[in-house]
Coordinates of C-alpha atoms and ligand atoms in Angstrom, one line a residue:
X5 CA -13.2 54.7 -15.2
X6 CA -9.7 53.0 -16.1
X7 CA -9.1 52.9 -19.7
X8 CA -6.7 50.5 -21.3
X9 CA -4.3 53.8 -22.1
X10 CA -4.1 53.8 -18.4
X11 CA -3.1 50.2 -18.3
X12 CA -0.9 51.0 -20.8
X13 CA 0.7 53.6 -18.7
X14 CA 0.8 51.5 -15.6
X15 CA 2.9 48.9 -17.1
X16 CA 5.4 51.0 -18.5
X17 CA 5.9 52.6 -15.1
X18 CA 5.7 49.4 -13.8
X19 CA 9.7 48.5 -12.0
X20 CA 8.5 44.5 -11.8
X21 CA 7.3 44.5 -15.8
X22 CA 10.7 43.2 -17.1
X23 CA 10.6 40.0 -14.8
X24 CA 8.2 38.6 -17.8
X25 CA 11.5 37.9 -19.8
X26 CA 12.6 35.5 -17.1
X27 CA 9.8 33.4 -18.0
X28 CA 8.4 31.4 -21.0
X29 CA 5.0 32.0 -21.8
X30 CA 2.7 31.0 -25.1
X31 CA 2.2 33.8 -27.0
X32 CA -1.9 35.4 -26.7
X33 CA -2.3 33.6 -23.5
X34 CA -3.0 35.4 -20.4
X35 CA -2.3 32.8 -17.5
X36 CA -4.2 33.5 -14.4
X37 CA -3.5 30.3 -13.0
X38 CA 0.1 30.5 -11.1
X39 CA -1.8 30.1 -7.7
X40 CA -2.1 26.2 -8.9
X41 CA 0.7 25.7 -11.3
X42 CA 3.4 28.7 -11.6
X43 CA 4.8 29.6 -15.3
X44 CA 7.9 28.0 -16.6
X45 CA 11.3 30.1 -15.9
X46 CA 13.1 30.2 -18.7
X47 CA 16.2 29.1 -16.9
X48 CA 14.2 25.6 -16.2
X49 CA 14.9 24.1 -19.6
X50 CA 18.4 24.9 -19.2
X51 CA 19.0 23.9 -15.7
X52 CA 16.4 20.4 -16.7
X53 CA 19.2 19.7 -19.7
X54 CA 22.1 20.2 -17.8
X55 CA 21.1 17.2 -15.3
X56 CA 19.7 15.2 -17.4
X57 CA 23.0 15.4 -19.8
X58 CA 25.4 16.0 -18.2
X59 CA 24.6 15.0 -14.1
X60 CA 23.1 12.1 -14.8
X61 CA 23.9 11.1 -18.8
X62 CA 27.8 11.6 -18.0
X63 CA 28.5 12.0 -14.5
X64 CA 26.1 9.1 -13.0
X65 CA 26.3 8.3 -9.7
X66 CA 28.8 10.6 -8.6
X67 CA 26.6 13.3 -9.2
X68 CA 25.7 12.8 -5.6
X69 CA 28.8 14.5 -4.1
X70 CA 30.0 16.2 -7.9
X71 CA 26.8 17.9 -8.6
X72 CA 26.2 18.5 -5.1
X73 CA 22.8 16.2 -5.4
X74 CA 22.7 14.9 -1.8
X75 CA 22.6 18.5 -0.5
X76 CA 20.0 19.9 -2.6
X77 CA 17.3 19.2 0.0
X78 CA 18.7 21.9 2.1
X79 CA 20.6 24.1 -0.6
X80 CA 17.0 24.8 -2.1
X81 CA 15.4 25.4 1.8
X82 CA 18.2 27.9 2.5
X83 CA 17.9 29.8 -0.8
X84 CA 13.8 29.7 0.0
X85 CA 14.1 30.3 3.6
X86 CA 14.1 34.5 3.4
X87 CA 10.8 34.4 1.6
X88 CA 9.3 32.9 4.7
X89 CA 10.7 34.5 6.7
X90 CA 12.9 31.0 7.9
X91 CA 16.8 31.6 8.5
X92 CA 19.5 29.1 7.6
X93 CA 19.0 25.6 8.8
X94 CA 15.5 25.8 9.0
X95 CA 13.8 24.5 6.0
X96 CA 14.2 21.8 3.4
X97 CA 12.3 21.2 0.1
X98 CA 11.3 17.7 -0.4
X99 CA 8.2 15.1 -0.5
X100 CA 5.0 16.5 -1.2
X101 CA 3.0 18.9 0.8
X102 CA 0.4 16.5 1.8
X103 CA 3.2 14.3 3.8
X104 CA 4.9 17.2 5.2
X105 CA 1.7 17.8 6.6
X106 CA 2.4 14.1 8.0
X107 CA 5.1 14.7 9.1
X108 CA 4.7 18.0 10.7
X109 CA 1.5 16.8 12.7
X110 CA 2.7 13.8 13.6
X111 CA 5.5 15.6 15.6
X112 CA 3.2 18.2 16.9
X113 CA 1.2 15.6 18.6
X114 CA 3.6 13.9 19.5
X115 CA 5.4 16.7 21.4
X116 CA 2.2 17.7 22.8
X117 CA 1.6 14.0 24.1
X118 CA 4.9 14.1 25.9
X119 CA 3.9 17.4 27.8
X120 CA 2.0 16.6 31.3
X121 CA -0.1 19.9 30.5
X122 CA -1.1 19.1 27.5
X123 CA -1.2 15.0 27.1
X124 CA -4.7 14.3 27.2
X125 CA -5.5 17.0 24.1
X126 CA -7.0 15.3 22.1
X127 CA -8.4 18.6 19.9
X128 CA -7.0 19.3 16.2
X129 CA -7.8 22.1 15.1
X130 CA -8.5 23.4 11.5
X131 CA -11.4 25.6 9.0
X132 CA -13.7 23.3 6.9
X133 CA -12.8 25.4 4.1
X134 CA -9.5 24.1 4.0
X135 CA -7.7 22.7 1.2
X136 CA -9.2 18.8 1.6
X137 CA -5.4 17.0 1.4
X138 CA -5.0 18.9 4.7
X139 CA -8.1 18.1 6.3
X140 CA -7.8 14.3 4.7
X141 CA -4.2 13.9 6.4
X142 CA -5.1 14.9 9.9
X143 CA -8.5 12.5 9.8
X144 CA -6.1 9.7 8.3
X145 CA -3.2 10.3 10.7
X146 CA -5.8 10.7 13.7
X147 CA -7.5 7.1 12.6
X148 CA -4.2 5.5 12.4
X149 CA -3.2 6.7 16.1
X150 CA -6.7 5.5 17.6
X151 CA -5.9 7.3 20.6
X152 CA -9.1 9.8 19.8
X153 CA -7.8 12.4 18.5
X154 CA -10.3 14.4 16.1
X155 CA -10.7 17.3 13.9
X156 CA -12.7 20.3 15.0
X157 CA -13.7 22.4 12.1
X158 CA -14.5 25.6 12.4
X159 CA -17.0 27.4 9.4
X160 CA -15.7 31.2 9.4
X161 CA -12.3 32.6 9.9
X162 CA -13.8 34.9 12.5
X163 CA -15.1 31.8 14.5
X164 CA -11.6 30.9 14.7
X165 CA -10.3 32.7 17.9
X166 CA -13.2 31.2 19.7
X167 CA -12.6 27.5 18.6
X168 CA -8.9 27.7 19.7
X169 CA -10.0 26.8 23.6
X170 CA -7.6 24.5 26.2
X171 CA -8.5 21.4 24.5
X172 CA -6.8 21.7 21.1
X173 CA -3.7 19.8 21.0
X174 CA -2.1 21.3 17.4
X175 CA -3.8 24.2 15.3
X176 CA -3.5 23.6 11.3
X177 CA -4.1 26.4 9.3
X178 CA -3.6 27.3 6.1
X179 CA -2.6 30.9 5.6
X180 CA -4.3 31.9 2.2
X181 CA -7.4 29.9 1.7
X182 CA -7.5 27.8 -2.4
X183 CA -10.7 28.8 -2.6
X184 CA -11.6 32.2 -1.0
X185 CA -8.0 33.9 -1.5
X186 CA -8.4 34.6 2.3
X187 CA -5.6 35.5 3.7
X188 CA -5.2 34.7 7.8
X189 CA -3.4 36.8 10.6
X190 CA -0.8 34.4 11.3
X191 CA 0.7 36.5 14.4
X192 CA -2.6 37.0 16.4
X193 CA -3.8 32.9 15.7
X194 CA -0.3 32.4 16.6
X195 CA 0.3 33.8 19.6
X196 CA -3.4 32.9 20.7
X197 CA -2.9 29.1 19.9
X198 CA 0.5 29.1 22.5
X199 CA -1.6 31.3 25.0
X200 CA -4.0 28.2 25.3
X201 CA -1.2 25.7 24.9
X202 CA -1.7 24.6 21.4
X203 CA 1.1 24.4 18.9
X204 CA 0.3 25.6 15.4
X205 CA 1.3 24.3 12.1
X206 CA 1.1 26.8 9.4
X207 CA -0.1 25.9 5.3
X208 CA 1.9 27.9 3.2
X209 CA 0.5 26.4 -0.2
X210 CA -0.9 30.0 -1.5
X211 CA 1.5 32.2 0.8
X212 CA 4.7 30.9 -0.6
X213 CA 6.2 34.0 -3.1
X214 CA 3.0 35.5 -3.1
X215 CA 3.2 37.3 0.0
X216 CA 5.3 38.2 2.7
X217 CA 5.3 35.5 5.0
X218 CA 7.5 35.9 8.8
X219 CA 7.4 32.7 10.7
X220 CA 10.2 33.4 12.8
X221 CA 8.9 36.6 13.8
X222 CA 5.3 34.9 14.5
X223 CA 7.2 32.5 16.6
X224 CA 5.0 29.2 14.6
X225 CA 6.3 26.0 15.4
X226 CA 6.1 23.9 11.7
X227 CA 5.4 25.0 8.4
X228 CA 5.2 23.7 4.7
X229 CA 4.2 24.4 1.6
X230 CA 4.4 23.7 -2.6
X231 CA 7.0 24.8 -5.0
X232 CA 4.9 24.6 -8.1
X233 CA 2.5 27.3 -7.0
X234 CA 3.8 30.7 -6.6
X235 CA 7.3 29.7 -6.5
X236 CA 7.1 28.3 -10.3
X237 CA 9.2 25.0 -9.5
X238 CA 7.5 22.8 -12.2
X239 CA 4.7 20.4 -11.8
X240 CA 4.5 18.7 -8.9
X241 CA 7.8 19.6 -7.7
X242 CA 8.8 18.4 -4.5
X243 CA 7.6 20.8 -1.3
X244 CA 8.9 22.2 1.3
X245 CA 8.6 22.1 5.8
X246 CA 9.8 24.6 7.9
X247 CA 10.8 23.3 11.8
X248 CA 11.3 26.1 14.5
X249 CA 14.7 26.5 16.0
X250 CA 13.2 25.8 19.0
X251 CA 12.0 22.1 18.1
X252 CA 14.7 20.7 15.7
X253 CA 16.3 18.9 18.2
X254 CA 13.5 17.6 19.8
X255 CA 10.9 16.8 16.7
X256 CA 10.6 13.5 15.5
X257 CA 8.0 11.9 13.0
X258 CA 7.3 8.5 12.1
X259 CA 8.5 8.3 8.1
X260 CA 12.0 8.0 9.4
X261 CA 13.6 6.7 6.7
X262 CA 17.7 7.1 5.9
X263 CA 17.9 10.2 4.4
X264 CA 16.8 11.7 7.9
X265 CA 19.5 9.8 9.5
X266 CA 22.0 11.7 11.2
X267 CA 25.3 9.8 9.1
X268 CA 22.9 7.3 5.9
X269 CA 26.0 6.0 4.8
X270 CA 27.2 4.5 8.1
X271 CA 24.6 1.8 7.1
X272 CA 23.6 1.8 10.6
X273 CA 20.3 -0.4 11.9
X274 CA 19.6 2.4 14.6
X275 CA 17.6 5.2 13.4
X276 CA 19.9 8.4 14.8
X277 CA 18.3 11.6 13.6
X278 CA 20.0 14.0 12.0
X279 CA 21.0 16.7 14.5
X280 CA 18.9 19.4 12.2
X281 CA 16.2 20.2 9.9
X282 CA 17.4 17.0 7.7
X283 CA 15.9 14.9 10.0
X284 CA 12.5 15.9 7.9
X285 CA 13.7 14.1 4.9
X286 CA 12.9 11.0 4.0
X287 CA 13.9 8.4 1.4
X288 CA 16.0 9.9 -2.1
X289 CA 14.6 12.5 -3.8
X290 CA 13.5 13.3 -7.3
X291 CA 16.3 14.9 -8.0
X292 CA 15.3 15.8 -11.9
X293 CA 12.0 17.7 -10.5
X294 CA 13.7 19.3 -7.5
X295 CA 16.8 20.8 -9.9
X296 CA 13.6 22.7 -10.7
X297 CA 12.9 24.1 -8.2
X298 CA 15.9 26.4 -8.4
X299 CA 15.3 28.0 -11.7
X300 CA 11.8 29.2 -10.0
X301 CA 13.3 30.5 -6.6
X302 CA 16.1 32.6 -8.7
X303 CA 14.0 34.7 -10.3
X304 CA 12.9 36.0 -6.7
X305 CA 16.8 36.8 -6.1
X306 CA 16.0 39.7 -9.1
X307 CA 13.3 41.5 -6.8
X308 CA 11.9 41.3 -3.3
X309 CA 8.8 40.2 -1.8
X310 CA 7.5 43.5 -0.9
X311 CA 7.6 45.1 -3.8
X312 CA 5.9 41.7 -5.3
X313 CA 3.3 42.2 -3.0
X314 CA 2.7 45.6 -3.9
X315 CA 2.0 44.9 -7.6
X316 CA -0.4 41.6 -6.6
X317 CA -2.7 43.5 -4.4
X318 CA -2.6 46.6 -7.6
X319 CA -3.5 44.3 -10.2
X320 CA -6.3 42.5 -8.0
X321 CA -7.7 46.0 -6.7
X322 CA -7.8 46.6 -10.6
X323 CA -9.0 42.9 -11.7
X324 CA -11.9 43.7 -9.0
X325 CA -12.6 46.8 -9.6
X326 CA -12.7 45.8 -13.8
X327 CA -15.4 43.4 -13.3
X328 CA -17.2 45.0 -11.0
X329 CA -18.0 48.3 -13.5
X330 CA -17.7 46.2 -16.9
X331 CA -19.7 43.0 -16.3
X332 CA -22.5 44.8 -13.7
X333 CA -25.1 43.2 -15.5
X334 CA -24.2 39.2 -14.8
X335 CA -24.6 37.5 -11.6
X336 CA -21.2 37.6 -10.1
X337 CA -20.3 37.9 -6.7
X338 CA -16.7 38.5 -5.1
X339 CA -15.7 35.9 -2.8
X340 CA -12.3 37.3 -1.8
X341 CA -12.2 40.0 0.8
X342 CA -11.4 43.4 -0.2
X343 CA -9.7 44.5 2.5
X344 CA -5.9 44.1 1.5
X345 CA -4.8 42.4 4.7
X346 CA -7.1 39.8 4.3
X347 CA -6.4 39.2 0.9
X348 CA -3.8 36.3 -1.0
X349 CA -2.5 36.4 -4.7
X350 CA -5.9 35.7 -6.4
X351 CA -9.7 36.7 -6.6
X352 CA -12.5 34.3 -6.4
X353 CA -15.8 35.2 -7.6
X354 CA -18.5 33.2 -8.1
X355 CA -21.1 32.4 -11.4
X356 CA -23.7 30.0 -11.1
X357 CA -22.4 28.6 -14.4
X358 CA -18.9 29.1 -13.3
X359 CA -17.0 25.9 -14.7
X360 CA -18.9 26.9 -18.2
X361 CA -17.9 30.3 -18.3
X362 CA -14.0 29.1 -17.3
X363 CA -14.0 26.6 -19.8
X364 CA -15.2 29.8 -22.5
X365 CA -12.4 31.9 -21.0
X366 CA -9.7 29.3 -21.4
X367 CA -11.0 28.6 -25.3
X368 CA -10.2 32.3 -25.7
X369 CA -6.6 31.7 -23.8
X370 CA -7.6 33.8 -20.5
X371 CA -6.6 30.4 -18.4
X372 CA -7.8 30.5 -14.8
X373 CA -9.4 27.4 -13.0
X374 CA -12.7 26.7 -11.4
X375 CA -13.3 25.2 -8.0
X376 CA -16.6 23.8 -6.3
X377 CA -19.1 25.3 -5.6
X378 CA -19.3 27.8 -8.4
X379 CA -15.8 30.0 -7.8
X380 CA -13.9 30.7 -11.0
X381 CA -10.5 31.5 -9.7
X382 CA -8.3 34.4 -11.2
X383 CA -4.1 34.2 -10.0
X384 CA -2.7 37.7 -10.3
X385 CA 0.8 36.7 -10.4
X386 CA 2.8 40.0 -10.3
X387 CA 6.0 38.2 -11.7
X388 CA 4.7 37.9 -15.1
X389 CA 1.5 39.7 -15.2
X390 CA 0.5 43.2 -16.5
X391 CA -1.9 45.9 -16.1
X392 CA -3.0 45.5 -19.6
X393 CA -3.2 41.8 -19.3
X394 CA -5.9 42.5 -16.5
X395 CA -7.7 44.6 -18.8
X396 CA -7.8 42.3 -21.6
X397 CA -8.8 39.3 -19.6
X398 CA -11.5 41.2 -17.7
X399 CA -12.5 42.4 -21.9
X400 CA -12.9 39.0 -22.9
X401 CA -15.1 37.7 -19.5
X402 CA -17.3 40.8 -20.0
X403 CA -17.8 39.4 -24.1
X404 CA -18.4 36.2 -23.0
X405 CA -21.3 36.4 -20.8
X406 CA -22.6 39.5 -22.7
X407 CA -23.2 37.2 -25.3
X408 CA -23.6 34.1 -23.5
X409 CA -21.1 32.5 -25.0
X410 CA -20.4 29.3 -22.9
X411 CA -22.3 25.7 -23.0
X412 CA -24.0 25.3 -19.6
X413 CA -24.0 21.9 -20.4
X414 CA -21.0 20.6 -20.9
X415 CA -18.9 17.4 -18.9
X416 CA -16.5 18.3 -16.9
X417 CA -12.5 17.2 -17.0
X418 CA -10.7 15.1 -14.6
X419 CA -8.8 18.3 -13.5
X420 CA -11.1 21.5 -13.2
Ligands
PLP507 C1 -2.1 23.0 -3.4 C2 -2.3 22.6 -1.9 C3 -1.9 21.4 -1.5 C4 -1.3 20.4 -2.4 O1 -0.8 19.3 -1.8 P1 0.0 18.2 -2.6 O2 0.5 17.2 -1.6 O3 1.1 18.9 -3.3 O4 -0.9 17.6 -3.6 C5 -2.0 21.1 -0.1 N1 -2.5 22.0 0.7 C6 -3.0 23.2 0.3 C7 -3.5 24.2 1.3 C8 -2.9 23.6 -1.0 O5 -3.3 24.8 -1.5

C-alpha cells in the first residue's frame, strides 16, 4: 500500500511540481475542481491591471489597434491552436461555448442541406449523457428551423457506432463526458461519421489542456470548447471554435454580425464574410475577460501536453486506487473507466449521499463539485496538483464518512 512518504517522494521527482508557483492558490485548500473552473495564474492579476489601467484607463479607444484589442480573437486561437491539435488560422476564442455550438451546427446543417446526398438528413446525432447546454442548443436550433430535424440520443458510448447510420445529418459529441470523465475515440467516431456521410462537431469543454487533443489529424470538421476549464482563463471567459481548413471558405452561420465581416469598418450594409476563421466571430468582445485568457494558455508554453497528460492519468490511477483500499467499507462506486484511453482529467464516483458528503469535504477545504445523480466529481489537474495533495484529500474523504460526518439533510445551493 502507498504511504504518504511515497507521495512525498513522487512529488519531489515530480518535473511538472514547480508549475504550482505559476498559480495563486489559498493556502490549506486542495482544489479538485479545475475541470469546472481552472485556478487563477498568477500572471492574471497582472495582465487584468494592466488593461484596466493602463488599456482602457489611459489609452481608451485606441487600445483597439495600440493594445492590439481587435486581434485578440485570433492572437488567443493561434497561441491555443497546438493544444488541439489546430494550426494557424484555424481557431478563435470568443462567445461562449453554448453559441459556438450555434454556430458550429448551424453551419454543419447547413452544408449538409446544400449537398444532394445528404439534403434530406434530417438525423443529429448526440449521447443523452451529454452536457445539457449542448443537447438544449441542437433541440432549440432544430425547433427554430422547423424543417424536422431532431436529436437522436444514444444511452452508452458503445451504442454509438451503431446509431451513426445514413440518416444523421451532423454528429455532436463531446469528447470527455462532465459527468462520467469518459473520454471518446475521436478518430474511429470520426472517420465512421464521414464513412456514412455525416459531419461531426467535436465538444472540447473537458478535453481542452487536459489531454492531447489532434483535430487535424482526425480530420473533424468544427470544434469548440471553454477557457475557464482546464485552460484556467477566468470565470466565464469567453470560448473558443475550431473550423477545418477544409470548410472556412465555405461555412457560414446565421449570428453574422460585424465583427465576422470580412472589412467591419467599411460600414458596409452587405454582410461579406471574412475570408477566414474570423468569420466565426460575432459582435465586440469582452475584452477585460478575454485579456484572461492569455495568462491561463501561457503557463502551457512552460510544459507540453504529453507530459501533462502523463501526470493526470498518475495522480487519478493514484486518487482511484486511494479510495478504493482506504474507504472499502462505504458505498462508493467508480463511475469513470479505468482504462486510461477512456479516461479525461477527473474521476467520478458515486455516494448515495453524494452532495452531503461534497459539501463536508469542501468545509474541510478538499473542494470538488457534485453532479446529479449522486456523482461527486474529483479534477486531477496535473498543473497545480500533487501526489501528496491526493493523499491528503483521499485522508480527509475516508474521515469523513468513517465518522459520518456530513448532514444528509441539508438544502442545496444554486450552483452544486
Ligand atoms: C462546461 C461545458 C459547457 C459550458 O457551456 P457555456 O456556454 O460556457 O455555459 C458546454 N458544454 C460542455 C460539454 C461543457 O462541459
Amino acid at each position: 500500500m502507498i504511504s504518504r512518504n511515497d507521495c512525498i517522494q513522487m512529488d519531489q521527482a515530480d518535473d511538472l511540481a514547480n508549475l504550482k508557483n505559476e498559480f495563486s492558490l489559498p493556502d490549506n485548500v486542495i482544489y479538485l475542481d479545475g475541470n469546472s473552473l481552472g485556478a487563477r495564474p498568477k500572471a492574471a492579476l497582472t495582465r487584468a491591471q494592466e488593461v484596466v489601467t493602463q488599456e482602457w484607463g489611459m489609452d481608451l479607444i485606441r487600445s483597439w489597434n495600440k493594445a492590439g484589442w481587435f486581434d485578440l480573437p485570433s492572437r488567443l486561437g493561434d497561441q491555443l491552436a497546438p493544444l488541439i491539435g489546430a494550426g494557424r488560422d484555424e481557431v478563435v476564442v470568443t462567445d461562449s461555448t453554448s453559441i459556438n455550438l450555434f454556430k458550429a451546427l448551424a453551419a454543419a446543417l447547413h452544408m449538409q442541406a446544400a449537398q444532394a446526398q445528404t439534403a434530406s438528413r434530417r438525423v443529429i446525432v448526440t449521447e443523452r449523457s451529454n452536457f445539457p447546454t449542448d443537447v438544449y442548443i441542437a433541440q432549440g436550433l432544430s425547433r427554430w428551423l422547423d424543417r424536422g430535424y431532431h436529436l437522436r440520443l444514444v444511452d452508452a458510448p458503445e451504442d454509438l457506432h451503431a446509431a451513426i447510420d445514413r440518416d444523421v445529418a451532423v454528429v455532436m459529441l463531446t469528447h470527455v463526458n462532465y459527468r462520467s470523465g469518459h473520454l471518446l475515440d475521436m478518430k474511429t467516431l470520426t472517420a465512421h461519421a464521414h464513412a456514412q456521410g455525416a459531419m461531426m462537431i467535436w465538444d472540447l469543454a473537458h478535453s481542452a489542456g487536459a489531454l492531447p487533443v489532434a483535430l487535424n489529424d482526425a480530420n473533424a470538421d468544427f470544434a469548440v470548447g471553454c477557457t475557464y476549464k482546464y485552460l484556467n482563463g477566468g470565470p466565464g471567459s469567453p470560448a473558443f471554435i475550431w473550423v477545418a481548413p477544409k470548410h472556412q471558405t465555405q461555412f457560414s452561420h446565421p449570428l453574422s454580425g460585424w465583427w465576422g465581416h470580412a472589412t467591419p469598418f467599411t460600414m458596409d450594409p452587405r454582410f461579406t464574410p471574412d475570408p477566414g476563421i474570423r468569420r466565426a466571430l460575432c459582435g465586440t468582445q469582452p475584452i477585460v475577460s478575454l485579456a484572461m485568457v492569455q495568462a491561463g494558455l501561457d503557463v502551457f508554453a512552460k510544459t507540453n501536453i504529453e507530459a501533462l497528460r502523463r501526470k493526470s492519468l498518475a495522480l487519478s490511477d493514484l486518487f482511484i486506487e486511494l479510495v478504493e483500499a482506504r474507504c472499502a467499507a462505504h458505498p462508493l462506486a467508480l463511475v469513470t473507466p479505468r482504462n486510461h484511453a477512456q479516461r479525461g482529467s477527473h474521476v467520478s464516483i458515486t455516494h448515495p449521499q453524494g452532495y452531503a458528503v461534497m459539501q463536508a469535504l469542501i468545509a474541510r477545504s478538499v473542494i470538488g463539485d457534485y453532479r446529479e445523480p449522486e456523482i461527486m466529481r474529483f479534477g486531477l489537474t496535473p498543473l497545480y496538483l500533487g501526489f501528496t495533495d491526493v493523499w491528503d484529500a483521499v485522508e480527509v474523504l475516508r474521515d469523513i464518512l468513517d465518522r459520518q460526518d456530513f448532514n444528509a439533510n441539508q438544502s442545496r445551493d444554486a450552483v452544486t
